[in-house]
Short mmCIF file of N, CA, C and O in Angstrom, two decimals:
data_model
loop_
_atom_site.label_atom_id
_atom_site.label_comp_id
_atom_site.label_asym_id
_atom_site.label_seq_id
_atom_site.Cartn_x
_atom_site.Cartn_y
_atom_site.Cartn_z
N GLN A 23 2.19 18.65 -9.83
CA GLN A 23 2.35 17.38 -8.14
C GLN A 23 1.28 16.90 -8.28
O GLN A 23 -0.20 16.35 -8.67
N VAL A 24 1.98 15.47 -7.32
CA VAL A 24 1.16 14.60 -7.20
C VAL A 24 1.51 14.30 -5.66
O VAL A 24 2.47 14.48 -4.98
N GLN A 25 0.00 13.85 -4.90
CA GLN A 25 -0.52 13.57 -3.52
C GLN A 25 -1.11 12.07 -3.06
O GLN A 25 -1.83 11.93 -4.02
N LEU A 26 -0.13 11.35 -2.05
CA LEU A 26 -1.01 10.18 -2.15
C LEU A 26 -1.31 10.62 -0.69
O LEU A 26 -0.27 11.04 0.06
N VAL A 27 -2.23 10.36 -0.57
CA VAL A 27 -2.54 10.09 1.52
C VAL A 27 -3.28 8.87 1.52
O VAL A 27 -4.09 8.23 1.52
N GLU A 28 -2.45 8.64 2.79
CA GLU A 28 -2.76 6.92 2.93
C GLU A 28 -3.90 7.30 4.92
O GLU A 28 -3.59 8.20 4.85
N SER A 29 -4.88 6.49 4.73
CA SER A 29 -5.39 6.49 6.05
C SER A 29 -5.74 4.85 6.49
O SER A 29 -5.10 3.98 5.78
N GLY A 30 -5.72 4.77 8.23
CA GLY A 30 -6.49 3.17 7.81
C GLY A 30 -5.28 2.64 8.70
O GLY A 30 -6.13 1.53 9.82
N GLY A 31 -4.48 3.20 9.28
CA GLY A 31 -3.34 2.55 10.48
C GLY A 31 -3.50 2.37 11.72
O GLY A 31 -5.35 3.65 12.00
N GLY A 32 -3.09 1.67 12.43
CA GLY A 32 -3.96 1.63 13.85
C GLY A 32 -3.05 1.07 14.41
O GLY A 32 -2.25 0.07 14.26
N LEU A 33 -4.25 0.85 16.26
CA LEU A 33 -3.61 -0.20 16.72
C LEU A 33 -4.68 -1.15 16.84
O LEU A 33 -5.64 -0.97 17.34
N VAL A 34 -4.40 -2.42 16.87
CA VAL A 34 -5.13 -3.74 17.02
C VAL A 34 -4.53 -4.93 17.22
O VAL A 34 -3.33 -5.14 17.30
N GLN A 35 -5.03 -5.78 17.90
CA GLN A 35 -4.62 -6.95 18.93
C GLN A 35 -4.73 -8.05 17.39
O GLN A 35 -5.21 -8.01 17.13
N ALA A 36 -3.77 -8.97 17.97
CA ALA A 36 -3.12 -10.06 17.07
C ALA A 36 -4.69 -10.96 16.39
O ALA A 36 -5.34 -10.74 17.52
N GLY A 37 -4.29 -11.04 15.36
CA GLY A 37 -5.22 -11.61 15.15
C GLY A 37 -6.84 -10.75 14.80
O GLY A 37 -7.73 -11.39 13.88
N GLY A 38 -6.57 -9.67 14.86
CA GLY A 38 -7.54 -8.65 14.29
C GLY A 38 -7.51 -8.42 12.63
O GLY A 38 -6.58 -8.85 11.84
N SER A 39 -7.80 -7.17 12.44
CA SER A 39 -7.92 -6.73 10.39
C SER A 39 -7.77 -5.17 11.13
O SER A 39 -8.40 -4.52 11.66
N LEU A 40 -7.72 -4.38 9.88
CA LEU A 40 -7.54 -3.70 9.64
C LEU A 40 -7.31 -3.00 7.93
O LEU A 40 -6.99 -4.31 7.49
N ARG A 41 -7.60 -2.19 7.40
CA ARG A 41 -7.72 -1.73 5.84
C ARG A 41 -7.34 -0.39 5.79
O ARG A 41 -7.51 0.48 6.22
N LEU A 42 -5.83 -0.38 4.91
CA LEU A 42 -5.42 0.53 4.75
C LEU A 42 -5.77 1.14 3.40
O LEU A 42 -6.31 -0.15 2.23
N SER A 43 -6.04 2.43 3.12
CA SER A 43 -6.20 3.07 1.89
C SER A 43 -4.99 4.04 1.18
O SER A 43 -4.56 5.16 2.67
N CYS A 44 -5.29 4.47 0.02
CA CYS A 44 -4.24 5.34 -0.06
C CYS A 44 -5.12 6.08 -1.30
O CYS A 44 -5.48 5.31 -2.36
N ILE A 45 -4.86 7.36 -1.24
CA ILE A 45 -5.81 7.92 -2.82
C ILE A 45 -4.68 9.04 -3.82
O ILE A 45 -4.18 9.24 -2.72
N ALA A 46 -4.80 8.43 -4.28
CA ALA A 46 -3.67 9.34 -5.07
C ALA A 46 -4.58 10.47 -6.37
O ALA A 46 -5.35 10.72 -6.69
N SER A 47 -3.90 11.48 -5.90
CA SER A 47 -4.60 13.05 -6.35
C SER A 47 -3.38 13.80 -7.13
O SER A 47 -2.31 13.66 -7.11
N GLY A 48 -4.23 15.13 -8.10
CA GLY A 48 -3.02 15.61 -8.47
C GLY A 48 -2.74 15.12 -9.85
O GLY A 48 -3.59 15.39 -11.09
N SER A 49 -1.74 15.97 -10.20
CA SER A 49 -1.09 16.14 -12.12
C SER A 49 -1.37 14.59 -12.20
O SER A 49 0.08 14.32 -12.74
N ILE A 50 -1.91 13.59 -12.40
CA ILE A 50 -1.69 12.71 -12.83
C ILE A 50 -2.98 12.50 -14.25
O ILE A 50 -3.81 12.42 -14.25
N PHE A 51 -1.62 11.42 -15.19
CA PHE A 51 -2.39 11.36 -16.22
C PHE A 51 -2.41 9.65 -16.54
O PHE A 51 -3.72 9.81 -16.62
N SER A 52 -2.03 9.12 -15.47
CA SER A 52 -2.27 7.96 -15.99
C SER A 52 -1.49 6.84 -14.54
O SER A 52 -0.18 7.37 -14.26
N ILE A 53 -2.24 5.94 -14.14
CA ILE A 53 -1.44 5.11 -13.31
C ILE A 53 -1.42 3.62 -13.57
O ILE A 53 -2.09 2.96 -13.81
N ASN A 54 0.10 2.93 -13.12
CA ASN A 54 0.39 1.55 -13.48
C ASN A 54 -0.05 1.05 -12.15
O ASN A 54 -1.09 0.71 -11.96
N ALA A 55 0.94 0.36 -11.99
CA ALA A 55 1.35 -0.61 -10.67
C ALA A 55 1.08 0.50 -9.74
O ALA A 55 0.73 1.48 -9.41
N MET A 56 0.25 -0.09 -8.13
CA MET A 56 0.35 0.23 -7.23
C MET A 56 0.46 -0.64 -6.12
O MET A 56 0.32 -1.89 -6.41
N GLY A 57 1.17 -0.41 -4.88
CA GLY A 57 1.24 -1.13 -4.26
C GLY A 57 1.61 -0.69 -2.75
O GLY A 57 1.16 0.58 -2.40
N TRP A 58 1.95 -1.61 -1.58
CA TRP A 58 1.98 -1.09 0.15
C TRP A 58 3.67 -1.67 -0.14
O TRP A 58 4.16 -3.19 -0.31
N TYR A 59 4.10 -1.13 0.80
CA TYR A 59 5.68 -1.42 1.54
C TYR A 59 5.51 -0.97 2.49
O TYR A 59 5.00 -0.27 3.23
N ARG A 60 6.28 -1.61 3.87
CA ARG A 60 6.33 -1.35 4.97
C ARG A 60 7.60 -1.51 5.46
O ARG A 60 8.96 -2.24 4.95
N GLN A 61 7.68 -0.83 6.78
CA GLN A 61 8.95 -0.53 7.34
C GLN A 61 9.42 -0.57 9.07
O GLN A 61 7.97 -0.08 9.28
N THR A 62 10.22 -1.34 9.21
CA THR A 62 10.33 -1.16 10.83
C THR A 62 11.32 -0.90 11.22
O THR A 62 12.84 -0.32 10.54
N PRO A 63 11.96 -0.10 12.12
CA PRO A 63 13.10 0.54 12.66
C PRO A 63 14.48 -0.37 12.39
O PRO A 63 14.27 -1.74 13.22
N GLY A 64 15.50 0.46 11.17
CA GLY A 64 16.98 -0.45 11.62
C GLY A 64 16.89 -1.47 10.23
O GLY A 64 18.07 -2.02 10.15
N LYS A 65 15.71 -1.69 9.99
CA LYS A 65 15.41 -2.62 8.63
C LYS A 65 14.68 -1.35 7.42
O LYS A 65 14.50 -0.67 7.72
N LEU A 66 15.53 -2.27 6.25
CA LEU A 66 14.92 -2.09 4.97
C LEU A 66 12.89 -1.87 4.53
O LEU A 66 12.75 -2.88 5.53
N ARG A 67 12.82 -1.17 3.50
CA ARG A 67 11.40 -1.13 3.16
C ARG A 67 11.44 -1.81 2.49
O ARG A 67 12.45 -2.52 1.71
N GLU A 68 10.37 -3.30 3.03
CA GLU A 68 10.08 -4.32 2.22
C GLU A 68 8.64 -4.15 1.67
O GLU A 68 7.58 -3.59 1.61
N LEU A 69 8.65 -4.68 0.65
CA LEU A 69 7.71 -4.82 -0.37
C LEU A 69 6.61 -5.78 0.56
O LEU A 69 6.50 -7.19 0.60
N VAL A 70 4.83 -5.42 0.26
CA VAL A 70 4.11 -5.89 1.05
C VAL A 70 3.20 -6.57 -0.10
O VAL A 70 3.36 -7.85 -0.65
N ALA A 71 2.79 -5.74 -0.95
CA ALA A 71 1.68 -6.55 -1.82
C ALA A 71 1.85 -5.00 -3.56
O ALA A 71 2.07 -3.91 -2.72
N THR A 72 1.61 -5.63 -4.55
CA THR A 72 1.60 -4.86 -5.48
C THR A 72 -0.09 -5.67 -6.16
O THR A 72 -0.23 -6.33 -6.16
N ILE A 73 -0.36 -4.23 -6.88
CA ILE A 73 -1.12 -5.03 -8.26
C ILE A 73 -0.73 -4.10 -9.35
O ILE A 73 -0.83 -2.80 -9.35
N THR A 74 -1.29 -4.95 -10.63
CA THR A 74 -0.61 -4.36 -11.72
C THR A 74 -2.36 -3.35 -11.69
O THR A 74 -3.27 -3.77 -11.87
N ASN A 75 -1.77 -2.90 -13.51
CA ASN A 75 -3.11 -2.00 -14.26
C ASN A 75 -4.26 -2.61 -13.99
O ASN A 75 -5.32 -2.36 -14.22
N ASP A 76 -3.80 -4.02 -14.88
CA ASP A 76 -4.99 -4.90 -15.10
C ASP A 76 -5.46 -5.66 -13.19
O ASP A 76 -6.42 -6.96 -13.75
N GLY A 77 -5.11 -5.59 -12.65
CA GLY A 77 -5.63 -5.91 -11.40
C GLY A 77 -5.34 -7.72 -11.29
O GLY A 77 -5.84 -8.33 -10.18
N LYS A 78 -3.50 -7.51 -11.48
CA LYS A 78 -3.16 -8.93 -10.53
C LYS A 78 -2.26 -8.41 -9.66
O LYS A 78 -0.86 -7.58 -9.57
N PRO A 79 -2.44 -9.10 -9.24
CA PRO A 79 -1.66 -9.40 -7.39
C PRO A 79 -0.39 -10.07 -7.11
O PRO A 79 -0.27 -10.79 -8.01
N ASN A 80 0.04 -9.72 -6.04
CA ASN A 80 1.59 -10.03 -5.90
C ASN A 80 1.58 -9.52 -4.46
O ASN A 80 1.40 -8.44 -3.80
N TYR A 81 1.70 -10.65 -3.51
CA TYR A 81 2.26 -10.59 -2.09
C TYR A 81 4.30 -11.38 -1.80
O TYR A 81 3.86 -12.22 -2.16
N VAL A 82 3.92 -10.83 -0.70
CA VAL A 82 5.07 -11.24 -0.01
C VAL A 82 5.01 -12.42 0.41
O VAL A 82 3.69 -12.85 1.14
N ASP A 83 5.65 -13.38 0.79
CA ASP A 83 5.23 -14.57 1.48
C ASP A 83 5.04 -14.44 2.69
O ASP A 83 3.44 -15.36 2.74
N SER A 84 5.16 -14.03 3.65
CA SER A 84 4.89 -14.01 4.80
C SER A 84 3.11 -12.75 4.89
O SER A 84 2.80 -13.49 6.08
N VAL A 85 2.37 -12.76 3.43
CA VAL A 85 1.29 -11.79 4.00
C VAL A 85 0.37 -12.79 3.67
O VAL A 85 -0.90 -12.62 3.50
N LYS A 86 0.80 -13.83 2.38
CA LYS A 86 0.03 -14.50 1.44
C LYS A 86 -1.11 -15.10 2.66
O LYS A 86 -1.03 -15.81 2.94
N GLY A 87 -2.82 -15.32 1.80
CA GLY A 87 -3.61 -15.64 2.59
C GLY A 87 -3.70 -14.75 3.49
O GLY A 87 -4.90 -15.06 4.54
N ARG A 88 -3.66 -13.74 4.12
CA ARG A 88 -4.27 -13.27 5.33
C ARG A 88 -4.22 -11.61 4.82
O ARG A 88 -4.91 -11.08 5.24
N PHE A 89 -3.43 -10.82 3.72
CA PHE A 89 -3.53 -9.98 3.60
C PHE A 89 -4.63 -9.23 1.30
O PHE A 89 -4.11 -10.71 1.14
N THR A 90 -4.83 -8.92 1.21
CA THR A 90 -5.81 -8.20 0.04
C THR A 90 -5.70 -6.96 -0.69
O THR A 90 -5.96 -6.23 0.32
N ILE A 91 -4.90 -7.26 -1.73
CA ILE A 91 -4.74 -5.89 -1.69
C ILE A 91 -5.85 -5.26 -3.38
O ILE A 91 -6.29 -6.39 -4.03
N SER A 92 -6.25 -4.20 -3.32
CA SER A 92 -7.29 -3.91 -4.39
C SER A 92 -7.22 -2.47 -4.49
O SER A 92 -6.23 -1.95 -4.38
N ARG A 93 -7.63 -2.73 -6.16
CA ARG A 93 -7.84 -1.15 -6.24
C ARG A 93 -9.07 -0.02 -6.75
O ARG A 93 -10.05 -1.20 -7.64
N ASP A 94 -9.25 0.82 -6.93
CA ASP A 94 -10.46 1.80 -7.57
C ASP A 94 -9.65 2.16 -9.04
O ASP A 94 -9.98 3.56 -8.26
N HIS A 95 -10.05 1.75 -9.50
CA HIS A 95 -9.70 3.03 -10.39
C HIS A 95 -10.08 4.55 -10.58
O HIS A 95 -9.19 5.64 -11.20
N ASP A 96 -11.51 4.23 -10.79
CA ASP A 96 -12.01 5.22 -11.19
C ASP A 96 -11.63 6.41 -10.05
O ASP A 96 -10.98 7.86 -10.12
N LYS A 97 -11.39 5.95 -8.48
CA LYS A 97 -11.05 6.75 -7.32
C LYS A 97 -9.53 6.98 -7.13
O LYS A 97 -8.78 7.73 -6.64
N ASN A 98 -8.96 6.32 -8.04
CA ASN A 98 -7.43 6.52 -8.11
C ASN A 98 -6.67 5.97 -6.33
O ASN A 98 -6.34 6.92 -6.06
N THR A 99 -7.16 5.09 -6.24
CA THR A 99 -7.47 4.33 -4.92
C THR A 99 -6.88 3.35 -4.29
O THR A 99 -7.34 2.39 -5.71
N VAL A 100 -5.69 3.23 -3.54
CA VAL A 100 -5.09 1.20 -3.99
C VAL A 100 -5.74 1.11 -2.18
O VAL A 100 -5.96 1.58 -1.36
N TYR A 101 -6.00 -0.32 -1.71
CA TYR A 101 -6.47 -0.51 -0.50
C TYR A 101 -5.56 -1.72 -0.21
O TYR A 101 -5.01 -2.79 -1.34
N LEU A 102 -5.25 -2.10 0.92
CA LEU A 102 -4.63 -3.51 1.79
C LEU A 102 -5.37 -3.74 2.97
O LEU A 102 -5.68 -3.41 4.37
N GLN A 103 -6.42 -4.98 2.52
CA GLN A 103 -7.38 -5.43 3.56
C GLN A 103 -6.70 -6.66 4.40
O GLN A 103 -5.72 -7.24 3.80
N MET A 104 -5.78 -6.08 5.62
CA MET A 104 -5.10 -6.87 6.31
C MET A 104 -6.20 -7.56 7.44
O MET A 104 -6.41 -6.68 8.30
N SER A 105 -5.58 -9.00 7.54
CA SER A 105 -6.93 -9.71 8.54
C SER A 105 -5.70 -11.07 9.22
O SER A 105 -4.06 -11.21 9.03
N SER A 106 -6.25 -11.33 10.39
CA SER A 106 -5.10 -12.47 11.41
C SER A 106 -3.80 -12.12 11.69
O SER A 106 -2.94 -12.04 11.26
N LEU A 107 -4.41 -10.30 11.79
CA LEU A 107 -2.74 -9.44 11.94
C LEU A 107 -1.73 -10.35 13.03
O LEU A 107 -2.06 -10.92 14.37
N LYS A 108 -0.61 -10.11 12.81
CA LYS A 108 0.37 -10.51 14.25
C LYS A 108 1.52 -9.48 14.30
O LYS A 108 1.93 -8.53 13.67
N PRO A 109 1.85 -9.66 15.51
CA PRO A 109 2.51 -8.86 16.04
C PRO A 109 3.42 -8.37 14.91
O PRO A 109 3.89 -7.31 15.10
N GLU A 110 4.52 -9.35 13.83
CA GLU A 110 5.33 -9.37 13.12
C GLU A 110 4.63 -8.54 12.22
O GLU A 110 6.30 -7.68 11.46
N ASP A 111 3.72 -8.08 12.14
CA ASP A 111 3.31 -6.80 10.70
C ASP A 111 3.43 -5.46 11.28
O ASP A 111 2.96 -4.65 10.79
N THR A 112 3.67 -5.78 12.33
CA THR A 112 3.75 -4.16 13.05
C THR A 112 4.54 -3.28 12.55
O THR A 112 5.71 -3.76 12.36
N ALA A 113 4.63 -2.34 11.60
CA ALA A 113 5.54 -1.49 11.35
C ALA A 113 4.70 -0.47 10.21
O ALA A 113 3.24 0.32 11.10
N VAL A 114 5.44 1.06 9.81
CA VAL A 114 4.95 1.75 9.01
C VAL A 114 4.65 1.25 7.67
O VAL A 114 5.60 1.03 6.63
N TYR A 115 3.48 1.22 7.47
CA TYR A 115 3.23 0.81 6.03
C TYR A 115 2.84 2.37 4.58
O TYR A 115 2.50 3.25 4.95
N TYR A 116 3.71 2.33 3.95
CA TYR A 116 3.80 3.00 2.71
C TYR A 116 3.32 2.65 1.64
O TYR A 116 3.04 1.61 0.86
N CYS A 117 1.90 3.33 1.00
CA CYS A 117 1.64 3.22 -0.10
C CYS A 117 2.86 3.62 -1.65
O CYS A 117 3.92 4.99 -1.41
N ASN A 118 2.79 3.24 -2.26
CA ASN A 118 3.53 3.32 -3.57
C ASN A 118 2.69 3.30 -4.90
O ASN A 118 2.12 2.03 -5.10
N VAL A 119 2.75 4.41 -6.45
CA VAL A 119 1.64 4.38 -7.46
C VAL A 119 3.10 4.55 -8.62
O VAL A 119 3.82 5.74 -8.42
N ALA A 120 3.13 3.92 -9.48
CA ALA A 120 3.86 3.99 -10.42
C ALA A 120 2.87 4.63 -11.37
O ALA A 120 1.28 3.87 -11.88
N LEU A 121 3.67 6.05 -12.20
CA LEU A 121 2.35 7.15 -13.00
C LEU A 121 3.32 7.54 -13.38
O LEU A 121 4.37 7.80 -13.67
N ILE A 122 2.16 8.13 -14.33
CA ILE A 122 2.66 9.03 -15.26
C ILE A 122 2.11 10.33 -15.54
O ILE A 122 0.63 10.41 -15.32
N THR A 123 2.48 11.54 -14.87
CA THR A 123 2.02 12.68 -14.99
C THR A 123 1.62 13.53 -16.08
O THR A 123 1.54 13.03 -17.17
N THR A 124 0.87 14.45 -15.91
CA THR A 124 0.41 15.44 -17.06
C THR A 124 0.85 15.70 -17.99
O THR A 124 0.77 16.37 -18.82
N SER A 125 2.39 15.86 -17.84
CA SER A 125 3.72 16.24 -18.14
C SER A 125 4.44 15.27 -18.87
O SER A 125 5.65 15.30 -19.87
N LEU A 126 3.68 13.53 -19.11
CA LEU A 126 4.76 12.43 -19.50
C LEU A 126 5.53 12.67 -19.64
O LEU A 126 6.10 12.16 -19.54
N ASN A 127 6.03 12.92 -17.91
CA ASN A 127 6.71 12.13 -16.97
C ASN A 127 6.48 10.88 -16.32
O ASN A 127 5.72 10.94 -15.20
N ALA A 128 7.53 10.28 -16.14
CA ALA A 128 6.86 8.63 -15.31
C ALA A 128 7.90 9.22 -13.36
O ALA A 128 8.94 9.56 -13.59
N LEU A 129 6.57 8.71 -12.97
CA LEU A 129 7.40 9.49 -11.60
C LEU A 129 6.46 8.07 -10.65
O LEU A 129 5.78 7.24 -10.68
N ASP A 130 7.75 7.82 -9.18
CA ASP A 130 7.65 6.65 -8.19
C ASP A 130 6.84 7.19 -7.08
O ASP A 130 8.13 7.71 -6.28
N ALA A 131 6.19 7.59 -6.78
CA ALA A 131 5.48 8.41 -5.65
C ALA A 131 4.93 7.43 -4.62
O ALA A 131 4.51 6.15 -4.60
N TRP A 132 5.23 8.02 -2.96
CA TRP A 132 5.46 6.87 -1.86
C TRP A 132 4.33 8.09 -1.26
O TRP A 132 4.32 9.59 -1.11
N GLY A 133 3.81 7.59 -0.31
CA GLY A 133 3.08 8.48 1.06
C GLY A 133 3.40 8.78 1.55
O GLY A 133 4.66 8.37 2.06
N GLN A 134 3.42 9.10 2.91
CA GLN A 134 4.09 9.37 4.05
C GLN A 134 4.12 8.42 5.10
O GLN A 134 5.05 9.22 5.92
N GLY A 135 3.34 7.71 4.90
CA GLY A 135 3.56 6.18 5.70
C GLY A 135 2.22 6.26 7.05
O GLY A 135 1.47 7.38 7.46
N THR A 136 1.94 5.12 7.39
CA THR A 136 0.98 5.35 8.37
C THR A 136 1.11 4.05 9.44
O THR A 136 1.58 2.49 8.74
N LEU A 137 0.91 4.24 10.81
CA LEU A 137 1.96 3.25 11.34
C LEU A 137 0.55 2.68 11.68
O LEU A 137 -0.92 2.45 12.02
N VAL A 138 0.69 0.43 11.76
CA VAL A 138 -0.06 -0.43 12.16
C VAL A 138 0.65 -0.82 13.46
O VAL A 138 2.00 -1.08 12.94
N THR A 139 0.13 -0.71 14.33
CA THR A 139 0.78 -1.71 15.74
C THR A 139 -0.14 -2.56 16.32
O THR A 139 -1.69 -2.41 16.11
N VAL A 140 0.49 -4.62 15.85
CA VAL A 140 -0.03 -5.18 16.30
C VAL A 140 0.55 -5.41 17.80
O VAL A 140 1.44 -5.96 17.89
N SER A 141 -1.29 -5.71 18.81
CA SER A 141 -0.11 -6.12 20.27
C SER A 141 -0.56 -7.42 20.29
O SER A 141 -1.70 -8.24 20.03
N SER A 142 0.66 -8.15 21.24
CA SER A 142 -0.14 -9.43 21.57
C SER A 142 -0.69 -9.90 22.26
O SER A 142 -1.20 -9.21 23.20
#
C-alpha cells in the first residue's frame, strides 16, 4: 500500500506565496516522475508541473516563472513553491507520483488534494 500526504495549502492574498509538499510512503520500490495537478469545480484536472527522476522540470505555460517544482529523493517528497499567486491559481492541488511498488507493479498514485485559495 502506498500513501501520498500533501500539505501546505491555504488562503493567501494575490501576489503572495505558498509551498506545497507531498510525501510518499509505504510499499515503494522506486519512484519515477512526480508532479502536481490542479482542479477547479466543473473543470478537468490539469497538469501544473512535473519533475523527472533526474530532476528535469516541466510546467504549464500559465505558471512558468512563478512556480518551481523540486524533489528530495531521500525523503520521497515533491515540493511546489508557488510565488506571485493569482486568483486564477485557486484550485485543489493534487500530488501525483509514478512509482514501482515492492511487488514490482507500476502504480500511478494520487494524493487527497490540498486547497489553495488566492484572494484578490
